[in-house]
Amino acid sequence: MCGIVGYTGPNPALSRVIEGLRRLEYRGYDSAGVALATKPGEKLVVEKKAGKLVNLESALNSEYTNAHGGIGHTRWATHGGPTDVNAHPHLDATGKLAVIHNGIIENYVELKSELERRGHNFKSETDTESVAHLLGEEFKSSGDLASAMRSVCLRLRGSFTLLAIHSDNPNLIVGARRNSPLVVGVGEGENFLASDVSAFIAHTKKALELGQDQVVQVTPEKVVVTDLHGKEVTPNQYEITWDAQAAERGGFQHFMLKEIYEQPKAVADTLLGRFPNSDSIELTELEKFSVDYNRILILACGTAYHAGLIGKYAIEEWARIPVDVELASEFRYRNPVLSSKTLVITISQSGETMDTLMALRHAKSLGAKTLSICNTIGSC
Ligand code: GLU
């Protein structure tokens, strides 16, 4: 789940955007970037880095601090690896328009080849870059970023929260959403856009919730919401009653309760973009595991061990392969019987649970094929 922040107002946009991204860090990400309108009518300044926010921050300099409009993103890669180039924002052909995106553009392959035929050069492997080029084309013909966003959204399939900024109008941020979240924080002479309210709660408690297939134009003084055909709509406005910490917990008393209630959404988000049609699922990462296994062994500790117990029910139900679940801390000290037809699955949220890592190495040294499920890219 990536994080999105947009800011327009009298304060330095960079500090507001970075602060918002930091508040959204709990959502998880693999890279981060910002685009800032430092000089009206000239190219935007863009910085993006793989890894943690500190990598991005250490690449920033004083050039970035004099913008009053900007957008920032923490990415959770779906199309293209977690690299500097694939990190958001992505630019149009002029370098004056930047886009950030949460979600998946399902028809990006068609859009990309159409754009390439018209001479656009792509720098990244992402689905998002097609949106930047399309918006650039639409903006060129209308000169209106919100109407360009509406036209482009009508062409997109999939799920998205999009934010765009153009240096010709550096105080305007335009957002859009379908199936992914976007909220507007309404401040005093300044406004915010974000994936959730925790990004701006330190500055305003007034929020507007965007509906499905709506586009929002935000300047320091004004917020205008329309549908995709340009008809103005009245968004749902509400007062946030949580403090910053409760906002990160989505109003729940503690994180565990939040995560329990989030399970259906977490499963849906994980499977996003993997249904080419209604009766099949694409798990391309698993293709290299297409050996005919006759046994699966799940190794984990703590909560991950309990997740493994549920996994056993699911795998036996759907794959009809017998599954054993064992505590990694016990397994690592045993001399287990493993064959080339045994698949060992290790589960660790952090990818750093020492007993599970040692159990994984032990299984590998015994010649088993291994597969790890974790939430931290680059671990294990
Ligand atoms: N699909 C986009 C990408 O891979 C956005 C991913 C996200 O939601 O962070 O760059």
mmCIF file of C-alpha atoms and ligand atoms in Angstrom:
data_model
loop_
_atom_site.group_PDB
_atom_site.id
_atom_site.type_symbol
_atom_site.label_atom_id
_atom_site.label_comp_id
_atom_site.label_asym_id
_atom_site.label_seq_id
_atom_site.Cartn_x
_atom_site.Cartn_y
_atom_site.Cartn_z
ATOM 1 C CA MET A 1 0.000 0.000 0.000
ATOM 2 C CA CYS A 2 1.727 3.129 -1.072
ATOM 3 C CA GLY A 3 1.405 6.612 0.384
ATOM 4 C CA ILE A 4 0.416 9.759 -1.469
ATOM 5 C CA VAL A 5 0.713 13.378 -0.322
ATOM 6 C CA GLY A 6 0.031 16.679 -2.086
ATOM 7 C CA TYR A 7 0.389 20.181 -0.641
ATOM 8 C CA THR A 8 -0.463 23.681 -1.815
ATOM 9 C CA GLY A 9 -0.192 26.758 0.394
ATOM 10 C CA PRO A 10 2.095 29.434 1.818
ATOM 11 C CA ASN A 11 4.457 27.052 3.648
ATOM 12 C CA PRO A 12 7.381 25.224 2.035
ATOM 13 C CA ALA A 13 5.730 22.302 0.214
ATOM 14 C CA LEU A 14 8.752 20.060 0.692
ATOM 15 C CA SER A 15 8.590 19.934 4.482
ATOM 16 C CA ARG A 16 4.801 19.402 4.473
ATOM 17 C CA VAL A 17 5.094 16.607 1.895
ATOM 18 C CA ILE A 18 7.984 14.833 3.628
ATOM 19 C CA GLU A 19 6.204 15.099 6.981
ATOM 20 C CA GLY A 20 3.087 13.557 5.401
ATOM 21 C CA LEU A 21 5.089 10.738 3.818
ATOM 22 C CA ARG A 22 6.692 10.015 7.179
ATOM 23 C CA ARG A 23 3.220 9.755 8.750
ATOM 24 C CA LEU A 24 2.264 7.276 6.021
ATOM 25 C CA GLU A 25 5.378 5.128 6.440
ATOM 26 C CA TYR A 26 3.413 2.611 8.505
ATOM 27 C CA ARG A 27 1.663 1.565 5.256
ATOM 28 C CA GLY A 28 4.910 0.036 3.984
ATOM 29 C CA TYR A 29 6.919 1.056 0.867
ATOM 30 C CA ASP A 30 10.070 0.320 -1.097
ATOM 31 C CA SER A 31 11.009 3.742 -2.509
ATOM 32 C CA ALA A 32 10.038 7.386 -2.245
ATOM 33 C CA GLY A 33 10.006 10.543 -4.341
ATOM 34 C CA VAL A 34 8.839 14.159 -4.634
ATOM 35 C CA ALA A 35 8.057 16.627 -7.438
ATOM 36 C CA LEU A 36 8.060 20.339 -6.644
ATOM 37 C CA ALA A 37 7.107 23.391 -8.636
ATOM 38 C CA THR A 38 10.050 25.622 -7.724
ATOM 39 C CA LYS A 39 9.832 27.917 -10.765
ATOM 40 C CA PRO A 40 6.526 28.649 -12.547
ATOM 41 C CA GLY A 41 6.559 27.594 -16.180
ATOM 42 C CA GLU A 42 9.869 25.722 -15.924
ATOM 43 C CA LYS A 43 10.619 22.034 -15.476
ATOM 44 C CA LEU A 44 9.570 20.585 -12.133
ATOM 45 C CA VAL A 45 12.302 19.452 -9.769
ATOM 46 C CA VAL A 46 12.016 15.760 -9.069
ATOM 47 C CA GLU A 47 13.979 13.564 -6.692
ATOM 48 C CA LYS A 48 13.316 9.872 -6.123
ATOM 49 C CA LYS A 49 15.215 7.112 -4.404
ATOM 50 C CA ALA A 50 14.817 3.405 -3.749
ATOM 51 C CA GLY A 51 14.729 2.460 -0.073
ATOM 52 C CA LYS A 52 13.745 4.424 2.984
ATOM 53 C CA LEU A 53 12.722 8.084 3.188
ATOM 54 C CA VAL A 54 16.135 8.995 4.603
ATOM 55 C CA ASN A 55 17.677 8.069 1.224
ATOM 56 C CA LEU A 56 15.374 10.582 -0.435
ATOM 57 C CA GLU A 57 16.000 13.218 2.219
ATOM 58 C CA SER A 58 19.756 12.965 1.903
ATOM 59 C CA ALA A 59 19.456 13.619 -1.858
ATOM 60 C CA LEU A 60 17.493 16.858 -1.359
ATOM 61 C CA ASN A 61 19.114 20.300 -1.309
ATOM 62 C CA SER A 62 18.092 23.919 -0.753
ATOM 63 C CA GLU A 63 16.826 24.164 -4.362
ATOM 64 C CA TYR A 64 13.822 22.126 -3.248
ATOM 65 C CA THR A 65 12.737 24.292 -0.350
ATOM 66 C CA ASN A 66 11.285 27.300 -2.179
ATOM 67 C CA ALA A 67 8.254 25.556 -3.729
ATOM 68 C CA HIS A 68 4.743 26.081 -2.377
ATOM 69 C CA GLY A 69 3.126 23.316 -4.388
ATOM 70 C CA GLY A 70 4.361 19.734 -4.463
ATOM 71 C CA ILE A 71 3.518 16.053 -4.466
ATOM 72 C CA GLY A 72 5.234 13.079 -2.827
ATOM 73 C CA HIS A 73 4.930 9.310 -2.939
ATOM 74 C CA THR A 74 6.046 6.197 -1.149
ATOM 75 C CA ARG A 75 5.890 3.294 -3.593
ATOM 76 C CA TRP A 76 4.985 -0.342 -3.193
ATOM 77 C CA ALA A 77 6.117 -1.720 -6.550
ATOM 78 C CA THR A 78 3.662 -3.696 -8.655
ATOM 79 C CA HIS A 79 5.072 -3.088 -12.170
ATOM 80 C CA GLY A 80 8.853 -2.773 -12.392
ATOM 81 C CA GLY A 81 11.352 -3.402 -9.605
ATOM 82 C CA PRO A 82 11.920 -1.096 -6.629
ATOM 83 C CA THR A 83 14.547 1.167 -8.276
ATOM 84 C CA ASP A 84 15.257 4.914 -8.395
ATOM 85 C CA VAL A 85 13.971 5.120 -11.979
ATOM 86 C CA ASN A 86 10.731 3.257 -11.269
ATOM 87 C CA ALA A 87 10.024 5.300 -8.129
ATOM 88 C CA HIS A 88 7.358 7.991 -8.503
ATOM 89 C CA PRO A 89 6.768 10.814 -9.531
ATOM 90 C CA HIS A 90 6.801 10.197 -13.282
ATOM 91 C CA LEU A 91 7.050 13.036 -15.781
ATOM 92 C CA ASP A 92 5.402 13.800 -19.122
ATOM 93 C CA ALA A 93 7.460 14.589 -22.240
ATOM 94 C CA THR A 94 7.907 18.269 -21.254
ATOM 95 C CA GLY A 95 9.132 17.601 -17.702
ATOM 96 C CA LYS A 96 6.622 20.219 -16.520
ATOM 97 C CA LEU A 97 3.919 17.749 -15.462
ATOM 98 C CA ALA A 98 4.402 15.071 -12.797
ATOM 99 C CA VAL A 99 2.163 12.222 -11.635
ATOM 100 C CA ILE A 100 2.076 9.927 -8.623
ATOM 101 C CA HIS A 101 -0.122 6.865 -8.476
ATOM 102 C CA ASN A 102 -1.374 4.255 -6.072
ATOM 103 C CA GLY A 103 -2.848 1.111 -7.651
ATOM 104 C CA ILE A 104 -2.616 -0.671 -10.981
ATOM 105 C CA ILE A 105 -3.452 0.551 -14.499
ATOM 106 C CA GLU A 106 -4.634 -2.695 -16.055
ATOM 107 C CA ASN A 107 -4.594 -1.482 -19.671
ATOM 108 C CA TYR A 108 -1.171 0.188 -19.481
ATOM 109 C CA VAL A 109 0.370 -2.133 -22.107
ATOM 110 C CA GLU A 110 -2.110 -0.946 -24.767
ATOM 111 C CA LEU A 111 -1.729 2.687 -23.668
ATOM 112 C CA LYS A 112 2.057 2.478 -23.670
ATOM 113 C CA SER A 113 2.282 1.057 -27.185
ATOM 114 C CA GLU A 114 -0.183 3.664 -28.446
ATOM 115 C CA LEU A 115 1.961 6.417 -26.860
ATOM 116 C CA GLU A 116 5.201 4.928 -28.196
ATOM 117 C CA ARG A 117 3.702 4.919 -31.691
ATOM 118 C CA ARG A 118 3.159 8.659 -31.234
ATOM 119 C CA GLY A 119 6.833 9.117 -30.314
ATOM 120 C CA HIS A 120 6.808 9.096 -26.490
ATOM 121 C CA ASN A 121 9.903 7.742 -24.765
ATOM 122 C CA PHE A 122 9.445 5.773 -21.566
ATOM 123 C CA LYS A 123 12.065 5.850 -18.830
ATOM 124 C CA SER A 124 10.562 3.412 -16.325
ATOM 125 C CA GLU A 125 8.974 -0.035 -16.369
ATOM 126 C CA THR A 126 5.907 1.152 -14.461
ATOM 127 C CA ASP A 127 2.260 1.164 -15.472
ATOM 128 C CA THR A 128 2.085 4.731 -14.079
ATOM 129 C CA GLU A 129 4.314 6.428 -16.651
ATOM 130 C CA SER A 130 1.645 5.943 -19.361
ATOM 131 C CA VAL A 131 -0.654 8.170 -17.303
ATOM 132 C CA ALA A 132 1.983 10.925 -17.159
ATOM 133 C CA HIS A 133 2.410 10.915 -20.960
ATOM 134 C CA LEU A 134 -1.329 10.755 -21.622
ATOM 135 C CA LEU A 135 -1.960 13.647 -19.232
ATOM 136 C CA GLY A 136 0.802 15.622 -20.943
ATOM 137 C CA GLU A 137 -0.891 15.156 -24.314
ATOM 138 C CA GLU A 138 -4.321 16.125 -22.982
ATOM 139 C CA PHE A 139 -2.909 19.155 -21.166
ATOM 140 C CA LYS A 140 -1.192 20.297 -24.354
ATOM 141 C CA SER A 141 -4.513 20.435 -26.167
ATOM 142 C CA SER A 142 -6.706 21.901 -23.383
ATOM 143 C CA GLY A 143 -4.303 23.767 -21.073
ATOM 144 C CA ASP A 144 -6.540 22.602 -18.204
ATOM 145 C CA LEU A 145 -5.071 20.006 -15.834
ATOM 146 C CA ALA A 146 -8.406 18.968 -14.272
ATOM 147 C CA SER A 147 -10.099 18.438 -17.617
ATOM 148 C CA ALA A 148 -7.003 16.549 -18.821
ATOM 149 C CA MET A 149 -7.264 14.315 -15.739
ATOM 150 C CA ARG A 150 -10.948 13.622 -16.416
ATOM 151 C CA SER A 151 -10.291 12.642 -20.037
ATOM 152 C CA VAL A 152 -7.405 10.385 -19.048
ATOM 153 C CA CYS A 153 -9.361 8.674 -16.243
ATOM 154 C CA LEU A 154 -12.088 7.779 -18.728
ATOM 155 C CA ARG A 155 -9.436 5.801 -20.629
ATOM 156 C CA LEU A 156 -8.002 3.932 -17.632
ATOM 157 C CA ARG A 157 -8.921 0.460 -16.411
ATOM 158 C CA GLY A 158 -7.965 -0.784 -12.965
ATOM 159 C CA SER A 159 -7.540 0.965 -9.653
ATOM 160 C CA PHE A 160 -5.914 4.277 -8.985
ATOM 161 C CA THR A 161 -5.390 7.263 -6.819
ATOM 162 C CA LEU A 162 -3.619 9.839 -8.968
ATOM 163 C CA LEU A 163 -2.148 13.238 -8.134
ATOM 164 C CA ALA A 164 -0.742 15.576 -10.762
ATOM 165 C CA ILE A 165 0.997 18.946 -10.730
ATOM 166 C CA HIS A 166 2.012 21.211 -13.646
ATOM 167 C CA SER A 167 4.566 24.015 -13.331
ATOM 168 C CA ASP A 168 2.397 26.384 -15.437
ATOM 169 C CA ASN A 169 0.033 26.532 -12.443
ATOM 170 C CA PRO A 170 2.262 25.597 -9.502
ATOM 171 C CA ASN A 171 -0.386 26.161 -6.826
ATOM 172 C CA LEU A 172 -2.836 23.678 -8.313
ATOM 173 C CA ILE A 173 -2.846 19.976 -7.478
ATOM 174 C CA VAL A 174 -5.313 17.728 -9.270
ATOM 175 C CA GLY A 175 -6.323 14.349 -7.876
ATOM 176 C CA ALA A 176 -8.538 11.480 -8.985
ATOM 177 C CA ARG A 177 -9.600 8.174 -7.570
ATOM 178 C CA ARG A 178 -11.123 4.810 -8.468
ATOM 179 C CA ASN A 179 -10.999 1.873 -6.023
ATOM 180 C CA SER A 180 -8.088 3.411 -4.078
ATOM 181 C CA PRO A 181 -8.346 5.993 -1.284
ATOM 182 C CA LEU A 182 -7.903 9.773 -1.484
ATOM 183 C CA VAL A 183 -8.818 12.399 1.124
ATOM 184 C CA VAL A 184 -8.500 16.178 1.048
ATOM 185 C CA GLY A 185 -7.335 18.034 4.157
ATOM 186 C CA VAL A 186 -8.899 21.489 4.212
ATOM 187 C CA GLY A 187 -6.661 23.943 6.049
ATOM 188 C CA GLU A 188 -6.568 27.724 6.618
ATOM 189 C CA GLY A 189 -5.180 29.101 3.336
ATOM 190 C CA GLU A 190 -3.500 25.766 2.620
ATOM 191 C CA ASN A 191 -4.812 22.406 1.470
ATOM 192 C CA PHE A 192 -3.603 18.828 1.423
ATOM 193 C CA LEU A 193 -4.314 15.640 -0.495
ATOM 194 C CA ALA A 194 -3.361 12.258 0.924
ATOM 195 C CA SER A 195 -4.003 8.528 1.041
ATOM 196 C CA ASP A 196 -5.262 8.922 4.594
ATOM 197 C CA VAL A 197 -5.808 11.654 7.153
ATOM 198 C CA SER A 198 -2.747 10.817 9.242
ATOM 199 C CA ALA A 199 -0.630 12.642 6.602
ATOM 200 C CA PHE A 200 -2.112 16.059 7.476
ATOM 201 C CA ILE A 201 -3.835 15.675 10.840
ATOM 202 C CA ALA A 202 -1.160 17.791 12.561
ATOM 203 C CA HIS A 203 -2.289 20.760 10.403
ATOM 204 C CA THR A 204 -6.029 20.390 9.949
ATOM 205 C CA LYS A 205 -8.881 18.299 11.300
ATOM 206 C CA LYS A 206 -11.233 19.128 8.411
ATOM 207 C CA ALA A 207 -11.386 16.492 5.697
ATOM 208 C CA LEU A 208 -13.262 15.815 2.472
ATOM 209 C CA GLU A 209 -13.754 12.295 1.266
ATOM 210 C CA LEU A 210 -13.618 11.750 -2.470
ATOM 211 C CA GLY A 211 -16.122 9.358 -4.040
ATOM 212 C CA GLN A 212 -15.526 6.766 -6.718
ATOM 213 C CA ASP A 213 -14.546 8.192 -10.134
ATOM 214 C CA GLN A 214 -14.203 11.756 -8.927
ATOM 215 C CA VAL A 215 -11.612 14.405 -9.768
ATOM 216 C CA VAL A 216 -10.545 17.140 -7.365
ATOM 217 C CA GLN A 217 -8.816 20.473 -8.062
ATOM 218 C CA VAL A 218 -7.057 21.897 -5.028
ATOM 219 C CA THR A 219 -5.511 25.374 -4.667
ATOM 220 C CA PRO A 220 -4.599 27.062 -1.350
ATOM 221 C CA GLU A 221 -8.048 28.693 -1.159
ATOM 222 C CA LYS A 222 -10.363 26.337 -2.980
ATOM 223 C CA VAL A 223 -11.352 22.687 -3.419
ATOM 224 C CA VAL A 224 -13.580 21.731 -6.375
ATOM 225 C CA VAL A 225 -14.778 18.173 -6.916
ATOM 226 C CA THR A 226 -16.366 16.883 -10.132
ATOM 227 C CA ASP A 227 -17.315 13.571 -11.661
ATOM 228 C CA LEU A 228 -15.429 12.321 -14.711
ATOM 229 C CA HIS A 229 -17.719 14.315 -17.014
ATOM 230 C CA GLY A 230 -17.003 17.627 -15.289
ATOM 231 C CA LYS A 231 -20.271 17.865 -13.308
ATOM 232 C CA GLU A 232 -19.577 19.452 -9.900
ATOM 233 C CA VAL A 233 -20.407 17.236 -6.918
ATOM 234 C CA THR A 234 -20.556 17.960 -3.196
ATOM 235 C CA PRO A 235 -18.113 15.757 -1.356
ATOM 236 C CA ASN A 236 -18.686 14.334 2.090
ATOM 237 C CA GLN A 237 -17.015 16.711 4.596
ATOM 238 C CA TYR A 238 -16.187 15.612 8.129
ATOM 239 C CA GLU A 239 -14.250 16.608 11.231
ATOM 240 C CA ILE A 240 -11.447 14.270 12.292
ATOM 241 C CA THR A 241 -11.796 13.477 15.967
ATOM 242 C CA TRP A 242 -8.646 11.330 16.298
ATOM 243 C CA ASP A 243 -5.191 12.481 17.266
ATOM 244 C CA ALA A 244 -2.238 11.719 14.961
ATOM 245 C CA GLN A 245 -1.491 8.364 16.566
ATOM 246 C CA ALA A 246 -5.103 7.201 16.514
ATOM 247 C CA ALA A 247 -5.296 8.252 12.851
ATOM 248 C CA GLU A 248 -2.476 5.863 11.964
ATOM 249 C CA ARG A 249 -4.485 3.183 13.724
ATOM 250 C CA GLY A 250 -7.546 4.182 11.638
ATOM 251 C CA GLY A 251 -9.386 5.032 14.872
ATOM 252 C CA PHE A 252 -8.930 1.535 16.315
ATOM 253 C CA GLN A 253 -7.749 1.164 19.878
ATOM 254 C CA HIS A 254 -4.571 -0.608 18.823
ATOM 255 C CA PHE A 255 -2.789 -1.805 15.671
ATOM 256 C CA MET A 256 -3.635 -5.471 16.168
ATOM 257 C CA LEU A 257 -7.369 -4.721 16.135
ATOM 258 C CA LYS A 258 -6.917 -2.583 13.014
ATOM 259 C CA GLU A 259 -5.031 -5.366 11.271
ATOM 260 C CA ILE A 260 -7.687 -7.922 12.241
ATOM 261 C CA TYR A 261 -10.400 -5.777 10.632
ATOM 262 C CA GLU A 262 -8.188 -5.035 7.640
ATOM 263 C CA GLN A 263 -7.810 -8.687 6.645
ATOM 264 C CA PRO A 264 -10.359 -8.708 3.773
ATOM 265 C CA LYS A 265 -8.823 -5.520 2.343
ATOM 266 C CA ALA A 266 -5.273 -6.832 2.757
ATOM 267 C CA VAL A 267 -6.181 -10.000 0.820
ATOM 268 C CA ALA A 268 -7.973 -7.964 -1.877
ATOM 269 C CA ASP A 269 -4.995 -5.540 -2.207
ATOM 270 C CA THR A 270 -2.546 -8.431 -2.477
ATOM 271 C CA LEU A 271 -4.546 -10.006 -5.288
ATOM 272 C CA LEU A 272 -5.104 -6.721 -7.137
ATOM 273 C CA GLY A 273 -4.299 -7.023 -10.837
ATOM 274 C CA ARG A 274 -3.917 -10.788 -10.709
ATOM 275 C CA PHE A 275 -7.303 -11.719 -12.174
ATOM 276 C CA PRO A 276 -7.013 -11.611 -15.974
ATOM 277 C CA ASN A 277 -10.624 -12.823 -16.083
ATOM 278 C CA SER A 278 -13.246 -13.874 -13.572
ATOM 279 C CA ASP A 279 -12.287 -17.542 -13.310
ATOM 280 C CA SER A 280 -8.491 -17.624 -13.213
ATOM 281 C CA ILE A 281 -5.737 -16.119 -11.105
ATOM 282 C CA GLU A 282 -2.208 -15.201 -12.233
ATOM 283 C CA LEU A 283 0.633 -15.922 -9.773
ATOM 284 C CA THR A 284 3.553 -15.663 -12.175
ATOM 285 C CA GLU A 285 6.157 -15.597 -9.354
ATOM 286 C CA LEU A 286 5.163 -19.181 -8.531
ATOM 287 C CA GLU A 287 5.736 -20.547 -12.040
ATOM 288 C CA LYS A 288 9.294 -21.605 -11.205
ATOM 289 C CA PHE A 289 7.883 -23.745 -8.393
ATOM 290 C CA SER A 290 5.821 -25.905 -10.723
ATOM 291 C CA VAL A 291 7.493 -29.124 -9.519
ATOM 292 C CA ASP A 292 5.190 -31.944 -8.597
ATOM 293 C CA TYR A 293 5.507 -31.676 -4.791
ATOM 294 C CA ASN A 294 4.059 -34.429 -2.622
ATOM 295 C CA ARG A 295 4.513 -32.616 0.697
ATOM 296 C CA ILE A 296 4.664 -29.027 1.947
ATOM 297 C CA LEU A 297 6.302 -27.999 5.212
ATOM 298 C CA ILE A 298 5.532 -24.551 6.629
ATOM 299 C CA LEU A 299 8.052 -23.104 9.108
ATOM 300 C CA ALA A 300 7.407 -19.983 11.164
ATOM 301 C CA CYS A 301 7.298 -18.521 14.672
ATOM 302 C CA GLY A 302 4.624 -16.715 16.711
ATOM 303 C CA THR A 303 1.775 -15.116 14.744
ATOM 304 C CA ALA A 304 3.349 -16.258 11.473
ATOM 305 C CA TYR A 305 3.147 -19.842 12.767
ATOM 306 C CA HIS A 306 -0.604 -19.369 13.288
ATOM 307 C CA ALA A 307 -0.883 -17.931 9.769
ATOM 308 C CA GLY A 308 0.830 -21.149 8.638
ATOM 309 C CA LEU A 309 -1.865 -23.209 10.360
ATOM 310 C CA ILE A 310 -4.513 -21.387 8.325
ATOM 311 C CA GLY A 311 -2.316 -21.844 5.234
ATOM 312 C CA LYS A 312 -2.395 -25.608 5.822
ATOM 313 C CA TYR A 313 -6.215 -25.620 5.633
ATOM 314 C CA ALA A 314 -6.204 -23.528 2.431
ATOM 315 C CA ILE A 315 -3.440 -25.463 0.641
ATOM 316 C CA GLU A 316 -4.886 -28.871 1.511
ATOM 317 C CA GLU A 317 -8.361 -27.711 0.425
ATOM 318 C CA TRP A 318 -7.261 -26.266 -2.946
ATOM 319 C CA ALA A 319 -4.012 -28.029 -3.881
ATOM 320 C CA ARG A 320 -4.721 -31.426 -2.232
ATOM 321 C CA ILE A 321 -1.082 -31.664 -1.063
ATOM 322 C CA PRO A 322 -0.456 -32.708 2.568
ATOM 323 C CA VAL A 323 0.929 -29.845 4.674
ATOM 324 C CA ASP A 324 2.801 -29.914 8.009
ATOM 325 C CA VAL A 325 3.331 -26.765 10.047
ATOM 326 C CA GLU A 326 6.261 -26.605 12.447
ATOM 327 C CA LEU A 327 7.823 -24.035 14.751
ATOM 328 C CA ALA A 328 10.988 -22.803 13.051
ATOM 329 C CA SER A 329 12.739 -22.636 16.430
ATOM 330 C CA GLU A 330 12.338 -26.411 16.841
ATOM 331 C CA PHE A 331 13.012 -27.374 13.231
ATOM 332 C CA ARG A 332 16.406 -25.660 13.104
ATOM 333 C CA TYR A 333 17.787 -28.048 15.728
ATOM 334 C CA ARG A 334 16.357 -31.276 14.211
ATOM 335 C CA ASN A 335 17.507 -33.684 11.542
ATOM 336 C CA PRO A 336 14.283 -33.655 9.493
ATOM 337 C CA VAL A 337 13.384 -35.939 6.591
ATOM 338 C CA LEU A 338 13.091 -33.809 3.440
ATOM 339 C CA SER A 339 13.007 -34.968 -0.145
ATOM 340 C CA SER A 340 13.273 -33.130 -3.462
ATOM 341 C CA LYS A 341 9.486 -33.410 -3.608
ATOM 342 C CA THR A 342 9.093 -31.414 -0.375
ATOM 343 C CA LEU A 343 8.479 -27.677 -0.635
ATOM 344 C CA VAL A 344 9.487 -25.751 2.498
ATOM 345 C CA ILE A 345 7.623 -22.455 2.982
ATOM 346 C CA THR A 346 8.938 -20.001 5.588
ATOM 347 C CA ILE A 347 6.805 -17.095 6.828
ATOM 348 C CA SER A 348 8.101 -13.995 8.610
ATOM 349 C CA GLN A 349 6.514 -10.542 8.517
ATOM 350 C CA SER A 350 9.857 -8.740 8.906
ATOM 351 C CA GLY A 351 11.896 -11.322 7.022
ATOM 352 C CA GLU A 352 14.321 -11.060 9.929
ATOM 353 C CA THR A 353 13.038 -13.574 12.524
ATOM 354 C CA MET A 354 16.310 -15.279 13.398
ATOM 355 C CA ASP A 355 14.877 -18.759 14.151
ATOM 356 C CA THR A 356 12.974 -18.705 10.842
ATOM 357 C CA LEU A 357 16.044 -17.528 8.910
ATOM 358 C CA MET A 358 18.134 -20.313 10.466
ATOM 359 C CA ALA A 359 15.404 -22.877 9.722
ATOM 360 C CA LEU A 360 15.351 -21.659 6.101
ATOM 361 C CA ARG A 361 19.126 -22.116 5.812
ATOM 362 C CA HIS A 362 18.872 -25.544 7.437
ATOM 363 C CA ALA A 363 16.171 -26.637 4.940
ATOM 364 C CA LYS A 364 18.242 -25.312 2.026
ATOM 365 C CA SER A 365 21.369 -27.120 3.242
ATOM 366 C CA LEU A 366 19.342 -30.340 3.267
ATOM 367 C CA GLY A 367 18.488 -29.816 -0.407
ATOM 368 C CA ALA A 368 14.847 -28.740 -0.066
ATOM 369 C CA LYS A 369 13.246 -26.255 -2.426
ATOM 370 C CA THR A 370 12.256 -23.189 -0.379
ATOM 371 C CA LEU A 371 9.803 -20.345 -0.752
ATOM 372 C CA SER A 372 9.590 -17.396 1.673
ATOM 373 C CA ILE A 373 6.621 -15.181 2.405
ATOM 374 C CA CYS A 374 7.549 -11.888 4.030
ATOM 375 C CA ASN A 375 6.644 -8.236 3.982
ATOM 376 C CA THR A 376 10.068 -6.675 3.547
ATOM 377 C CA ILE A 377 11.691 -6.602 0.136
ATOM 378 C CA GLY A 378 15.370 -7.511 0.257
ATOM 379 C CA SER A 379 15.166 -9.454 3.531
ATOM 380 C CA CYS A 380 15.653 -13.231 4.000
HETATM 381 N N1 GLU B 1 1.606 0.300 -10.014
HETATM 382 C C1 GLU B 1 2.439 1.402 -9.636
HETATM 383 C C2 GLU B 1 3.921 1.007 -9.652
HETATM 384 O O1 GLU B 1 4.262 -0.153 -9.637
HETATM 385 C C3 GLU B 1 2.047 1.985 -8.280
HETATM 386 C C4 GLU B 1 2.370 1.077 -7.134
HETATM 387 C C5 GLU B 1 1.913 1.683 -5.792
HETATM 388 O O2 GLU B 1 0.699 1.682 -5.525
HETATM 389 O O3 GLU B 1 2.814 2.108 -5.036
HETATM 390 O O4 GLU B 1 4.740 1.875 -9.700
#
